Structures are given as C-alpha cells and as structure tokens.
C-alpha cells in the first residue's frame, strides 16, 4: 500500500527505530511511547486490521505473538509484566490501518490502557 505509514517504515522510506526484522514481521519503537517500552510489531505484508484477517494468516499472527514474547524478554520486561494490544477500528482508537501489535511495559499500568 503506497499511502500506508507502516508499509513505508517496513521498506525504509520512513525512518524508525527498528528493533527486529525477519521474513514475516518488523518491530520498531512507537513514535509517541505510552510506556517506557512501547514497541509496535507489524506484519511485513499489508493487512488493514483484524477485520481483514484471513484463515491463511494464522501462522503470521502466531508469529507476531512469539516475536512479542522474544522482544519482551530482550527488553527486560517479561518478568515484571507487559501488555499486548491490537486496536481495531474507530471505537478502539485505531489510527494506523496496518495491523500492529503494541508491546507495552516497563512500569505499572492502569486498566484498561497503559
Ligand atoms: P493505533 O492507535 O492505530 O493502535 O496505534 C498507532 C500507533 O502508531 C500510535 O501509538 C502512534 O504513536 C504510532 N505511530 C504513528 N505514526 C508513527 C510513525 O510514523 N512512526 C512510529 N514509529 N510510530 C508511529
Ligand atoms: Zn501497510
């Protein structure tokens, strides 16, 4: 998608602080962190949101979560605790329509959001 911010981050056309990349996903630090650690983990292929998921995406979605586990350990927040969030559409506050998993941690959080 040519007008998608996260597609441009994945291709390197928009700069970001990347923390992980493999054939399926890319992870980078959120521009406006809501916690001491705030990383976005995104599929390398464009998917608008959870609403656009297909059954064949199941391994990809699993990989988003195992990447989150790996990055939480690397960031030193696995034991203290962390929160994973996927916002979908307006009521949840989704602002970027390229599916992304928020990894938040590093300080105690309030419910329901960090
Ligand atoms: P959403 O509200 O869609 O769940 O989350 C979008 C997230 O993307 C927000 O936390 C916002 O700070 C982050 N974001 C928006 N634009 C950029 C950008 O250009 N670079 C980075 N690194 N994060 C961004
Ligand atoms: Zn995209």
PDB file of N, CA and C in Angstrom, residues 35 37-41 67-73 75 77 82-85 101-105:
ATOM      1  N   UNK A  35       4.543   4.036  27.335  1.00  0.00           N
ATOM      2  CA  UNK A  35       5.168   3.295  28.440  1.00  0.00           C
ATOM      3  C   UNK A  35       6.674   3.315  28.183  1.00  0.00           C
ATOM      4  N   UNK A  37       8.782   0.989  27.678  1.00  0.00           N
ATOM      5  CA  UNK A  37       8.957   0.192  26.450  1.00  0.00           C
ATOM      6  C   UNK A  37       7.638   0.224  25.682  1.00  0.00           C
ATOM      7  N   UNK A  38       7.681   0.703  24.462  1.00  0.00           N
ATOM      8  CA  UNK A  38       6.483   0.693  23.605  1.00  0.00           C
ATOM      9  C   UNK A  38       6.948   0.377  22.189  1.00  0.00           C
ATOM     10  N   UNK A  39       6.728  -0.877  21.816  1.00  0.00           N
ATOM     11  CA  UNK A  39       7.175  -1.382  20.510  1.00  0.00           C
ATOM     12  C   UNK A  39       5.942  -1.783  19.705  1.00  0.00           C
ATOM     13  N   UNK A  40       5.983  -1.514  18.415  1.00  0.00           N
ATOM     14  CA  UNK A  40       4.927  -1.960  17.506  1.00  0.00           C
ATOM     15  C   UNK A  40       5.471  -3.111  16.672  1.00  0.00           C
ATOM     16  N   UNK A  41       4.733  -4.209  16.643  1.00  0.00           N
ATOM     17  CA  UNK A  41       5.135  -5.382  15.854  1.00  0.00           C
ATOM     18  C   UNK A  41       4.115  -5.515  14.729  1.00  0.00           C
ATOM     19  N   UNK A  67       7.065 -13.235  18.558  1.00  0.00           N
ATOM     20  CA  UNK A  67       8.026 -12.125  18.460  1.00  0.00           C
ATOM     21  C   UNK A  67       7.864 -11.201  19.664  1.00  0.00           C
ATOM     22  N   UNK A  68       6.622 -10.946  20.070  1.00  0.00           N
ATOM     23  CA  UNK A  68       6.379 -10.116  21.261  1.00  0.00           C
ATOM     24  C   UNK A  68       7.022 -10.760  22.489  1.00  0.00           C
ATOM     25  N   UNK A  69       6.885 -12.057  22.631  1.00  0.00           N
ATOM     26  CA  UNK A  69       7.490 -12.764  23.772  1.00  0.00           C
ATOM     27  C   UNK A  69       9.006 -12.590  23.771  1.00  0.00           C
ATOM     28  N   UNK A  70       9.597 -12.742  22.606  1.00  0.00           N
ATOM     29  CA  UNK A  70      11.045 -12.614  22.442  1.00  0.00           C
ATOM     30  C   UNK A  70      11.515 -11.182  22.765  1.00  0.00           C
ATOM     31  N   UNK A  71      10.779 -10.195  22.260  1.00  0.00           N
ATOM     32  CA  UNK A  71      11.177  -8.803  22.485  1.00  0.00           C
ATOM     33  C   UNK A  71      10.949  -8.392  23.936  1.00  0.00           C
ATOM     34  N   UNK A  72       9.889  -8.896  24.563  1.00  0.00           N
ATOM     35  CA  UNK A  72       9.653  -8.599  25.980  1.00  0.00           C
ATOM     36  C   UNK A  72      10.832  -9.107  26.811  1.00  0.00           C
ATOM     37  N   UNK A  73      11.322 -10.305  26.498  1.00  0.00           N
ATOM     38  CA  UNK A  73      12.483 -10.847  27.220  1.00  0.00           C
ATOM     39  C   UNK A  73      13.709  -9.980  26.969  1.00  0.00           C
ATOM     40  N   UNK A  75      13.851  -6.865  26.165  1.00  0.00           N
ATOM     41  CA  UNK A  75      13.689  -5.534  26.763  1.00  0.00           C
ATOM     42  C   UNK A  75      13.721  -5.583  28.292  1.00  0.00           C
ATOM     43  N   UNK A  77      11.347  -6.876  30.282  1.00  0.00           N
ATOM     44  CA  UNK A  77      10.035  -6.607  30.885  1.00  0.00           C
ATOM     45  C   UNK A  77       9.188  -7.873  31.032  1.00  0.00           C
ATOM     46  N   UNK A  82       3.922  -7.120  31.039  1.00  0.00           N
ATOM     47  CA  UNK A  82       3.730  -6.265  29.861  1.00  0.00           C
ATOM     48  C   UNK A  82       2.317  -6.456  29.342  1.00  0.00           C
ATOM     49  N   UNK A  83       1.932  -5.567  28.439  1.00  0.00           N
ATOM     50  CA  UNK A  83       0.593  -5.632  27.865  1.00  0.00           C
ATOM     51  C   UNK A  83       0.698  -5.651  26.346  1.00  0.00           C
ATOM     52  N   UNK A  84      -0.119  -6.491  25.715  1.00  0.00           N
ATOM     53  CA  UNK A  84      -0.207  -6.556  24.255  1.00  0.00           C
ATOM     54  C   UNK A  84      -1.577  -6.048  23.832  1.00  0.00           C
ATOM     55  N   UNK A  85      -1.592  -5.118  22.889  1.00  0.00           N
ATOM     56  CA  UNK A  85      -2.862  -4.503  22.465  1.00  0.00           C
ATOM     57  C   UNK A  85      -2.934  -4.493  20.942  1.00  0.00           C
ATOM     58  N   UNK A 101       0.641  -4.928  16.562  1.00  0.00           N
ATOM     59  CA  UNK A 101       0.540  -5.381  17.949  1.00  0.00           C
ATOM     60  C   UNK A 101       1.394  -4.446  18.793  1.00  0.00           C
ATOM     61  N   UNK A 102       0.759  -3.746  19.759  1.00  0.00           N
ATOM     62  CA  UNK A 102       1.503  -2.892  20.688  1.00  0.00           C
ATOM     63  C   UNK A 102       2.087  -3.767  21.795  1.00  0.00           C
ATOM     64  N   UNK A 103       3.376  -3.616  22.069  1.00  0.00           N
ATOM     65  CA  UNK A 103       4.027  -4.239  23.233  1.00  0.00           C
ATOM     66  C   UNK A 103       4.390  -3.108  24.187  1.00  0.00           C
ATOM     67  N   UNK A 104       3.732  -3.106  25.351  1.00  0.00           N
ATOM     68  CA  UNK A 104       3.904  -2.026  26.332  1.00  0.00           C
ATOM     69  C   UNK A 104       4.386  -2.612  27.643  1.00  0.00           C
ATOM     70  N   UNK A 105       5.375  -1.951  28.268  1.00  0.00           N
ATOM     71  CA  UNK A 105       5.827  -2.421  29.570  1.00  0.00           C
ATOM     72  C   UNK A 105       6.881  -1.506  30.144  1.00  0.00           C
TER      73      UNK A 105
END
